[in-house]
């Protein structure tokens, strides 16, 4: 094994940056491999084009003859680009993307063949996908799941395959993927937000939710990663002593990007351009070998697809550049973890960002309406929002020693805090003309269109308002954005729907003017949401105590956090907004709890194996060297023997005690796993993995890392942190 380590280091030192050609203008290749509006205009008949566009904009059904035309044009376009296969591309609840390729090729009479792709093949497929998680929705004998075309996300070509974004549902209609509930949530928020917009502008017909994600990741040399079974099997290091130099000098953050990584990024960006993923920024992050990439924001469904696609492409491009890309939230202990900030806002078909302050008092009142309703939605559903980002890997950030915390709070900045304070003082019921003028001039009229303090400098807030959007920062770097985006859009939809009912009631029953009614409802919302607002440092015990007083949840682990998904309130919310049925909510809970158990189980097995089969034998080997040494010293020195061999003897003892520490804790862990596995109840099982199995990881690691510092570097089998993180 140590041979592998040194072989890997040698290989990795010899790797040269892979040259990439880049003589094309990005704007020229952007979207070249996408069957987008522009391409459709060229390839589709007018009827077909209009059919697809009205499906995209208004959710209209596409009829069969149109589907036939679209599929045939799609095929012509794809064939002209050298494509041979097509696939329905979907996002099952495994967290990755799935595809099953079929050739266009079909045989016909007379030993001939043609390329065929009909409307039926475009619209619906029945992949034999019975092994994807369904949370018990499909019995295995009724295992059929269908994929169905999502025309709101354009088809694209990757390699020689035409990929058609699809939803994945059970035979009985239940969602088995991330996209289906997301589309329903986006529909719900469109309806609710459009209705509210109409208080301010009757021309609004549609509200779109937008998402701009920022993807953090690590690059590790492919050879070095391959020398670590923990990285290969779990995506993170399960042990390893921290490097003498880590991130303490902050010399990697925004520093010059190393050439190999830079070339990887350039090729990645070219691929993204071809696929119409509008990546714009790239930079080094805090930890060594950590980077970030962000696109221009897009409509949320498309942005979610693009993020999934990007993660997939990143893996492939990284491999060509001899890297392994790590999306795990905490690949290295003691280093910054990775997240995926989800920048979110709502905008109208009239071109207004509803979360950006406007130029007139009326547009600012609209802004405040959406701003305050979002805060209220988060206040009412903080626990569900926490559940939406829960996973075994994200537990290493949330609630562990890293910002953001597991407590959901909202940062809004000093200026807006003042505005809310003023609004809280608005008179109940009818407003005097003076008060109205005063409000319009000095409160609503005074929101500057540039909010100076809109950046949360300490960056510890999990949900921060940043000038013209909210930034949900607690999302995990490996997560599919579909889950948090479904929850966020659903809770906001529900909130806006309730808001409309309350405002209408005041107008109808209390005879208030529209703006008076809006002010009245917002005032009450500010009061009831105050507890979720927090501007301070969200990292540490002081905030935990404060949050507890305020009644905010602090679910530090996934099994605790996930429970909120199946509370009566959450189930009713999803049903009410027609985003998920009770069965769907419960199935997801089950799937995620299962996934949690399996994650910890796999990590436990890998850690046990490395500790016992790699670390302990190495320690014994080194201990034997020391024993030989002591024996020799004894032979040479007679009286002086004790003093010259003192350190060696201490080391021998120390090694023994660490070996004992490893063996006893691995045994404990195996027993704990055995007990956990015997539990049928999924909640109890997950809790058992969380509280009985996982804590032993730290004890085992402690002894392994100590041994790493003691034993001869020459025989240590596992590639060290400094080698993983600083080799170029
Ligand atoms: P950071 O959070 O690192 O300071 P930025 O402010 O540059 O980074 O992040 C901006 C991100 O927010 C980008 O991905 C951008 O596309 C996205 N964004 C900007 N405006 C909106 C909006 N109205 N809706 C959603 N996302 C947006
Ligand atoms: Mg950000």
mmCIF file of N, CA, C and O in Angstrom, residues 417-483:
data_model
loop_
_atom_site.group_PDB
_atom_site.id
_atom_site.type_symbol
_atom_site.label_atom_id
_atom_site.label_comp_id
_atom_site.label_asym_id
_atom_site.label_seq_id
_atom_site.Cartn_x
_atom_site.Cartn_y
_atom_site.Cartn_z
ATOM 1 N N UNK A 417 -33.486 46.854 8.229
ATOM 2 C CA UNK A 417 -33.946 46.660 9.602
ATOM 3 C C UNK A 417 -34.668 47.922 10.067
ATOM 4 O O UNK A 417 -35.742 47.858 10.673
ATOM 5 N N UNK A 418 -34.087 49.082 9.743
ATOM 6 C CA UNK A 418 -34.720 50.362 10.124
ATOM 7 C C UNK A 418 -36.071 50.516 9.445
ATOM 8 O O UNK A 418 -37.044 50.940 10.073
ATOM 9 N N UNK A 419 -36.123 50.180 8.179
ATOM 10 C CA UNK A 419 -37.389 50.309 7.445
ATOM 11 C C UNK A 419 -38.470 49.455 8.116
ATOM 12 O O UNK A 419 -39.594 49.912 8.335
ATOM 13 N N UNK A 420 -38.108 48.247 8.475
ATOM 14 C CA UNK A 420 -39.098 47.370 9.117
ATOM 15 C C UNK A 420 -39.537 47.924 10.468
ATOM 16 O O UNK A 420 -40.711 47.827 10.846
ATOM 17 N N UNK A 421 -38.592 48.506 11.193
ATOM 18 C CA UNK A 421 -38.956 49.104 12.486
ATOM 19 C C UNK A 421 -39.988 50.204 12.292
ATOM 20 O O UNK A 421 -40.947 50.327 13.052
ATOM 21 N N UNK A 422 -39.790 51.019 11.283
ATOM 22 C CA UNK A 422 -40.746 52.105 11.014
ATOM 23 C C UNK A 422 -42.108 51.536 10.643
ATOM 24 O O UNK A 422 -43.139 52.003 11.110
ATOM 25 N N UNK A 423 -42.096 50.521 9.809
ATOM 26 C CA UNK A 423 -43.372 49.950 9.348
ATOM 27 C C UNK A 423 -44.144 49.296 10.486
ATOM 28 O O UNK A 423 -45.362 49.220 10.472
ATOM 29 N N UNK A 424 -43.397 48.843 11.455
ATOM 30 C CA UNK A 424 -44.031 48.188 12.588
ATOM 31 C C UNK A 424 -44.897 49.164 13.373
ATOM 32 O O UNK A 424 -45.819 48.771 14.076
ATOM 33 N N UNK A 425 -44.570 50.463 13.234
ATOM 34 C CA UNK A 425 -45.312 51.477 13.977
ATOM 35 C C UNK A 425 -46.543 52.009 13.250
ATOM 36 O O UNK A 425 -47.209 52.926 13.729
ATOM 37 N N UNK A 426 -46.852 51.450 12.092
ATOM 38 C CA UNK A 426 -47.998 51.932 11.319
ATOM 39 C C UNK A 426 -49.297 51.735 12.118
ATOM 40 O O UNK A 426 -49.488 50.708 12.767
ATOM 41 N N UNK A 427 -50.163 52.735 12.058
ATOM 42 C CA UNK A 427 -51.439 52.687 12.778
ATOM 43 C C UNK A 427 -52.293 51.513 12.324
ATOM 44 O O UNK A 427 -52.306 51.171 11.148
ATOM 45 N N UNK A 428 -53.027 50.966 13.268
ATOM 46 C CA UNK A 428 -53.930 49.870 12.941
ATOM 47 C C UNK A 428 -55.169 50.427 12.241
ATOM 48 O O UNK A 428 -55.676 51.475 12.625
ATOM 49 N N UNK A 429 -55.631 49.743 11.226
ATOM 50 C CA UNK A 429 -56.847 50.171 10.523
ATOM 51 C C UNK A 429 -56.567 51.266 9.508
ATOM 52 O O UNK A 429 -55.525 51.277 8.862
ATOM 53 N N UNK A 430 -57.507 52.208 9.414
ATOM 54 C CA UNK A 430 -57.367 53.268 8.405
ATOM 55 C C UNK A 430 -56.222 54.209 8.760
ATOM 56 O O UNK A 430 -55.946 54.474 9.918
ATOM 57 N N UNK A 431 -55.549 54.693 7.736
ATOM 58 C CA UNK A 431 -54.432 55.605 7.970
ATOM 59 C C UNK A 431 -54.872 57.029 7.636
ATOM 60 O O UNK A 431 -55.609 57.246 6.671
ATOM 61 N N UNK A 432 -54.400 57.989 8.429
ATOM 62 C CA UNK A 432 -54.717 59.383 8.119
ATOM 63 C C UNK A 432 -53.935 59.779 6.867
ATOM 64 O O UNK A 432 -52.888 59.196 6.582
ATOM 65 N N UNK A 433 -54.463 60.779 6.127
ATOM 66 C CA UNK A 433 -53.748 61.217 4.917
ATOM 67 C C UNK A 433 -52.306 61.615 5.241
ATOM 68 O O UNK A 433 -51.400 61.321 4.481
ATOM 69 N N UNK A 434 -52.119 62.225 6.415
ATOM 70 C CA UNK A 434 -50.760 62.640 6.788
ATOM 71 C C UNK A 434 -49.850 61.422 6.941
ATOM 72 O O UNK A 434 -48.719 61.426 6.479
ATOM 73 N N UNK A 435 -50.384 60.409 7.612
ATOM 74 C CA UNK A 435 -49.551 59.229 7.846
ATOM 75 C C UNK A 435 -49.179 58.563 6.521
ATOM 76 O O UNK A 435 -48.046 58.139 6.320
ATOM 77 N N UNK A 436 -50.167 58.517 5.640
ATOM 78 C CA UNK A 436 -49.907 57.918 4.327
ATOM 79 C C UNK A 436 -48.801 58.664 3.596
ATOM 80 O O UNK A 436 -47.874 58.066 3.051
ATOM 81 N N UNK A 437 -48.926 59.998 3.590
ATOM 82 C CA UNK A 437 -47.915 60.808 2.904
ATOM 83 C C UNK A 437 -46.553 60.587 3.543
ATOM 84 O O UNK A 437 -45.552 60.369 2.866
ATOM 85 N N UNK A 438 -46.578 60.614 4.862
ATOM 86 C CA UNK A 438 -45.344 60.418 5.625
ATOM 87 C C UNK A 438 -44.705 59.064 5.268
ATOM 88 O O UNK A 438 -43.509 58.970 4.980
ATOM 89 N N UNK A 439 -45.530 58.018 5.234
ATOM 90 C CA UNK A 439 -45.023 56.685 4.898
ATOM 91 C C UNK A 439 -44.439 56.664 3.496
ATOM 92 O O UNK A 439 -43.352 56.143 3.258
ATOM 93 N N UNK A 440 -45.197 57.231 2.579
ATOM 94 C CA UNK A 440 -44.754 57.191 1.189
ATOM 95 C C UNK A 440 -43.490 57.993 0.984
ATOM 96 O O UNK A 440 -42.605 57.598 0.228
ATOM 97 N N UNK A 441 -43.418 59.136 1.658
ATOM 98 C CA UNK A 441 -42.237 59.972 1.451
ATOM 99 C C UNK A 441 -41.031 59.450 2.209
ATOM 100 O O UNK A 441 -39.937 59.325 1.669
ATOM 101 N N UNK A 442 -41.267 59.141 3.489
ATOM 102 C CA UNK A 442 -40.093 58.926 4.341
ATOM 103 C C UNK A 442 -39.751 57.484 4.674
ATOM 104 O O UNK A 442 -38.670 57.206 5.165
ATOM 105 N N UNK A 443 -40.665 56.584 4.408
ATOM 106 C CA UNK A 443 -40.315 55.184 4.688
ATOM 107 C C UNK A 443 -40.178 54.426 3.368
ATOM 108 O O UNK A 443 -39.076 54.130 2.910
ATOM 109 N N UNK A 444 -41.328 54.223 2.744
ATOM 110 C CA UNK A 444 -41.321 53.465 1.502
ATOM 111 C C UNK A 444 -40.559 54.218 0.405
ATOM 112 O O UNK A 444 -39.877 53.630 -0.429
ATOM 113 N N UNK A 445 -40.668 55.550 0.430
ATOM 114 C CA UNK A 445 -40.007 56.341 -0.604
ATOM 115 C C UNK A 445 -38.509 56.441 -0.409
ATOM 116 O O UNK A 445 -37.775 56.842 -1.305
ATOM 117 N N UNK A 446 -38.071 56.091 0.768
ATOM 118 C CA UNK A 446 -36.654 56.337 1.083
ATOM 119 C C UNK A 446 -35.759 55.115 0.956
ATOM 120 O O UNK A 446 -34.609 55.148 1.362
ATOM 121 N N UNK A 447 -36.298 54.017 0.443
ATOM 122 C CA UNK A 447 -35.430 52.846 0.290
ATOM 123 C C UNK A 447 -34.509 53.100 -0.894
ATOM 124 O O UNK A 447 -34.970 53.285 -2.012
ATOM 125 N N UNK A 448 -33.257 53.203 -0.648
ATOM 126 C CA UNK A 448 -32.353 53.512 -1.749
ATOM 127 C C UNK A 448 -32.285 52.354 -2.741
ATOM 128 O O UNK A 448 -32.419 51.203 -2.341
ATOM 129 N N UNK A 449 -32.155 52.669 -4.017
ATOM 130 C CA UNK A 449 -32.110 51.529 -4.947
ATOM 131 C C UNK A 449 -30.805 50.761 -4.853
ATOM 132 O O UNK A 449 -30.710 49.621 -5.278
ATOM 133 N N UNK A 450 -29.801 51.376 -4.256
ATOM 134 C CA UNK A 450 -28.623 50.565 -3.943
ATOM 135 C C UNK A 450 -28.561 50.442 -2.425
ATOM 136 O O UNK A 450 -28.496 51.428 -1.714
ATOM 137 N N UNK A 451 -28.647 49.231 -1.960
ATOM 138 C CA UNK A 451 -28.583 49.025 -0.515
ATOM 139 C C UNK A 451 -27.134 48.800 -0.121
ATOM 140 O O UNK A 451 -26.521 47.811 -0.472
ATOM 141 N N UNK A 452 -26.621 49.810 0.601
ATOM 142 C CA UNK A 452 -25.175 49.811 0.831
ATOM 143 C C UNK A 452 -24.677 48.675 1.700
ATOM 144 O O UNK A 452 -23.638 48.085 1.448
ATOM 145 N N UNK A 453 -25.441 48.381 2.718
ATOM 146 C CA UNK A 453 -24.914 47.373 3.650
ATOM 147 C C UNK A 453 -25.519 46.005 3.376
ATOM 148 O O UNK A 453 -25.712 45.205 4.266
ATOM 149 N N UNK A 454 -25.861 45.780 2.102
ATOM 150 C CA UNK A 454 -26.586 44.544 1.835
ATOM 151 C C UNK A 454 -25.722 43.298 1.845
ATOM 152 O O UNK A 454 -26.198 42.207 1.632
ATOM 153 N N UNK A 455 -24.442 43.451 2.084
ATOM 154 C CA UNK A 455 -23.644 42.233 2.157
ATOM 155 C C UNK A 455 -23.389 41.860 3.607
ATOM 156 O O UNK A 455 -22.987 42.688 4.406
ATOM 157 N N UNK A 456 -23.658 40.656 3.899
ATOM 158 C CA UNK A 456 -23.460 40.143 5.236
ATOM 159 C C UNK A 456 -21.989 39.780 5.347
ATOM 160 O O UNK A 456 -21.550 38.743 4.888
ATOM 161 N N UNK A 457 -21.241 40.667 5.971
ATOM 162 C CA UNK A 457 -19.787 40.518 5.918
ATOM 163 C C UNK A 457 -19.260 39.261 6.597
ATOM 164 O O UNK A 457 -18.317 38.652 6.118
ATOM 165 N N UNK A 458 -19.859 38.918 7.720
ATOM 166 C CA UNK A 458 -19.278 37.749 8.383
ATOM 167 C C UNK A 458 -19.752 36.435 7.746
ATOM 168 O O UNK A 458 -19.234 35.381 8.024
ATOM 169 N N UNK A 459 -20.722 36.548 6.829
ATOM 170 C CA UNK A 459 -21.107 35.406 6.000
ATOM 171 C C UNK A 459 -21.580 34.197 6.787
ATOM 172 O O UNK A 459 -21.484 33.068 6.331
ATOM 173 N N UNK A 460 -22.031 34.442 8.007
ATOM 174 C CA UNK A 460 -22.455 33.283 8.787
ATOM 175 C C UNK A 460 -23.950 33.051 8.678
ATOM 176 O O UNK A 460 -24.465 32.069 9.189
ATOM 177 N N UNK A 461 -24.659 33.974 8.041
ATOM 178 C CA UNK A 461 -26.108 33.812 7.974
ATOM 179 C C UNK A 461 -26.483 32.772 6.926
ATOM 180 O O UNK A 461 -26.007 32.810 5.805
ATOM 181 N N UNK A 462 -27.362 31.852 7.312
ATOM 182 C CA UNK A 462 -27.757 30.830 6.341
ATOM 183 C C UNK A 462 -28.696 31.365 5.266
ATOM 184 O O UNK A 462 -28.858 30.745 4.226
ATOM 185 N N UNK A 463 -29.314 32.516 5.532
ATOM 186 C CA UNK A 463 -30.311 33.031 4.589
ATOM 187 C C UNK A 463 -30.208 34.554 4.617
ATOM 188 O O UNK A 463 -30.724 35.207 5.516
ATOM 189 N N UNK A 464 -29.510 35.109 3.654
ATOM 190 C CA UNK A 464 -29.198 36.540 3.722
ATOM 191 C C UNK A 464 -29.805 37.288 2.547
ATOM 192 O O UNK A 464 -29.815 36.795 1.414
ATOM 193 N N UNK A 465 -30.311 38.495 2.843
ATOM 194 C CA UNK A 465 -30.776 39.331 1.746
ATOM 195 C C UNK A 465 -29.574 40.095 1.224
ATOM 196 O O UNK A 465 -28.855 40.741 1.982
ATOM 197 N N UNK A 466 -29.319 40.005 -0.074
ATOM 198 C CA UNK A 466 -28.122 40.662 -0.608
ATOM 199 C C UNK A 466 -28.488 41.646 -1.723
ATOM 200 O O UNK A 466 -28.042 41.527 -2.858
ATOM 201 N N UNK A 467 -29.348 42.596 -1.361
ATOM 202 C CA UNK A 467 -29.599 43.728 -2.259
ATOM 203 C C UNK A 467 -30.751 43.570 -3.213
ATOM 204 O O UNK A 467 -31.613 44.431 -3.318
ATOM 205 N N UNK A 468 -30.778 42.446 -3.931
ATOM 206 C CA UNK A 468 -31.887 42.246 -4.871
ATOM 207 C C UNK A 468 -32.297 40.777 -4.953
ATOM 208 O O UNK A 468 -32.932 40.352 -5.907
ATOM 209 N N UNK A 469 -31.891 40.018 -3.950
ATOM 210 C CA UNK A 469 -32.180 38.581 -3.936
ATOM 211 C C UNK A 469 -31.878 38.052 -2.541
ATOM 212 O O UNK A 469 -31.165 38.702 -1.777
ATOM 213 N N UNK A 470 -32.447 36.899 -2.239
ATOM 214 C CA UNK A 470 -32.050 36.219 -1.010
ATOM 215 C C UNK A 470 -31.027 35.163 -1.381
ATOM 216 O O UNK A 470 -31.089 34.558 -2.455
ATOM 217 N N UNK A 471 -30.120 34.957 -0.464
ATOM 218 C CA UNK A 471 -29.065 33.984 -0.717
ATOM 219 C C UNK A 471 -29.171 32.888 0.339
ATOM 220 O O UNK A 471 -28.877 33.110 1.500
ATOM 221 N N UNK A 472 -29.622 31.715 -0.086
ATOM 222 C CA UNK A 472 -29.746 30.570 0.824
ATOM 223 C C UNK A 472 -28.385 29.878 0.833
ATOM 224 O O UNK A 472 -28.029 29.175 -0.101
ATOM 225 N N UNK A 473 -27.647 30.124 1.898
ATOM 226 C CA UNK A 473 -26.249 29.712 1.900
ATOM 227 C C UNK A 473 -25.996 28.345 2.519
ATOM 228 O O UNK A 473 -24.878 27.849 2.511
ATOM 229 N N UNK A 474 -27.033 27.781 3.114
ATOM 230 C CA UNK A 474 -26.787 26.549 3.862
ATOM 231 C C UNK A 474 -26.905 25.300 2.999
ATOM 232 O O UNK A 474 -26.705 24.190 3.472
ATOM 233 N N UNK A 475 -27.207 25.479 1.714
ATOM 234 C CA UNK A 475 -27.354 24.323 0.825
ATOM 235 C C UNK A 475 -25.997 23.630 0.674
ATOM 236 O O UNK A 475 -24.963 24.288 0.570
ATOM 237 N N UNK A 476 -26.013 22.321 0.671
ATOM 238 C CA UNK A 476 -24.767 21.563 0.572
ATOM 239 C C UNK A 476 -24.211 21.562 -0.841
ATOM 240 O O UNK A 476 -24.959 21.651 -1.814
ATOM 241 N N UNK A 477 -22.895 21.439 -0.939
ATOM 242 C CA UNK A 477 -22.258 21.527 -2.255
ATOM 243 C C UNK A 477 -22.585 20.334 -3.143
ATOM 244 O O UNK A 477 -22.535 20.428 -4.363
ATOM 245 N N UNK A 478 -22.931 19.206 -2.519
ATOM 246 C CA UNK A 478 -23.190 18.021 -3.341
ATOM 247 C C UNK A 478 -24.686 17.845 -3.608
ATOM 248 O O UNK A 478 -25.100 17.005 -4.399
ATOM 249 N N UNK A 479 -25.482 18.677 -2.971
ATOM 250 C CA UNK A 479 -26.946 18.519 -3.052
ATOM 251 C C UNK A 479 -27.491 18.876 -4.429
ATOM 252 O O UNK A 479 -26.914 19.678 -5.145
ATOM 253 N N UNK A 480 -28.627 18.273 -4.756
ATOM 254 C CA UNK A 480 -29.394 18.698 -5.911
ATOM 255 C C UNK A 480 -30.203 19.918 -5.448
ATOM 256 O O UNK A 480 -30.922 19.844 -4.459
ATOM 257 N N UNK A 481 -30.073 21.051 -6.153
ATOM 258 C CA UNK A 481 -30.783 22.273 -5.722
ATOM 259 C C UNK A 481 -32.296 22.110 -5.776
ATOM 260 O O UNK A 481 -33.034 22.941 -5.248
ATOM 261 N N UNK A 482 -32.766 21.069 -6.444
ATOM 262 C CA UNK A 482 -34.202 20.882 -6.609
ATOM 263 C C UNK A 482 -34.942 20.819 -5.281
ATOM 264 O O UNK A 482 -36.021 21.398 -5.125
ATOM 265 N N UNK A 483 -34.353 20.125 -4.323
ATOM 266 C CA UNK A 483 -35.000 19.950 -3.028
ATOM 267 C C UNK A 483 -35.163 21.294 -2.285
ATOM 268 O O UNK A 483 -36.288 21.700 -1.982
#
